[in-house]
mmCIF file of C-alpha atoms in Angstrom:
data_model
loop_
_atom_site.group_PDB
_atom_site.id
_atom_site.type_symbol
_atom_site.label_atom_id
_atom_site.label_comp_id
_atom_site.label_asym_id
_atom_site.label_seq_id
_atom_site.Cartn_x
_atom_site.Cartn_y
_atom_site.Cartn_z
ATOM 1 C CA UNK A 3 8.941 5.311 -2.304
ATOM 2 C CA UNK A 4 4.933 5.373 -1.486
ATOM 3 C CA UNK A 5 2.681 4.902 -4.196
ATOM 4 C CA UNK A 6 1.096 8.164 -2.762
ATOM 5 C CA UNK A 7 4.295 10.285 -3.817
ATOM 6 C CA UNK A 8 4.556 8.894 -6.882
ATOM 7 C CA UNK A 9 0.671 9.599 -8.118
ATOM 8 C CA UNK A 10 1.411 12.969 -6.444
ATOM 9 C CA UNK A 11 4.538 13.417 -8.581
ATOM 10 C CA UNK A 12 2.619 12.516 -11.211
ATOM 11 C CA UNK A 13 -0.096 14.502 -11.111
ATOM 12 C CA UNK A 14 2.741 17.690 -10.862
ATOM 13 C CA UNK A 15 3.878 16.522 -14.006
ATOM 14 C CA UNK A 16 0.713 16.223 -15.738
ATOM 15 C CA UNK A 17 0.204 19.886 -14.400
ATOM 16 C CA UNK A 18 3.481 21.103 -15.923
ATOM 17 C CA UNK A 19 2.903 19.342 -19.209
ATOM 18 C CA UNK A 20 -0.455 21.198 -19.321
ATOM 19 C CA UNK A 21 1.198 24.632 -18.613
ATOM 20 C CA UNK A 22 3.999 25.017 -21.340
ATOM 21 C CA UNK A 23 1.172 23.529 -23.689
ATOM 22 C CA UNK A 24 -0.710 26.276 -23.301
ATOM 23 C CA UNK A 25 2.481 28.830 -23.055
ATOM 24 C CA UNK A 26 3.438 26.981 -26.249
ATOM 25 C CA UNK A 27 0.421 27.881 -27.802
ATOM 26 C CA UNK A 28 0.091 31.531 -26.482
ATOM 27 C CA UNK A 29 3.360 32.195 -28.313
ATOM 28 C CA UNK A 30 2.122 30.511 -31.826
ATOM 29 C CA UNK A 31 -1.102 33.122 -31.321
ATOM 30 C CA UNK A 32 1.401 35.702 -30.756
ATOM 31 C CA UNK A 33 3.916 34.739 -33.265
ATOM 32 C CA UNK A 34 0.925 34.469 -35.804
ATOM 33 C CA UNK A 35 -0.547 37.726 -35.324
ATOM 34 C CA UNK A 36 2.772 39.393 -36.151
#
């Protein structure tokens, strides 16, 4: 395995980590205003 794949793989990760924070925190602001 190339170090290129696995800073690309990375970098997905960091990308999905980043998305369900912010879906995590869409559904406290939505939980919240109920």
């Amino acid at each position: 395995m190339s170090v290129y794949l696995l800073v690309r793989m990375e970098t997905k990760i960091d990308q999905l980590a980043d998305s369900i924070k912010s879906l995590t925190r869409a559904i406290e602001t939505s939980l919240a205003r109920n």
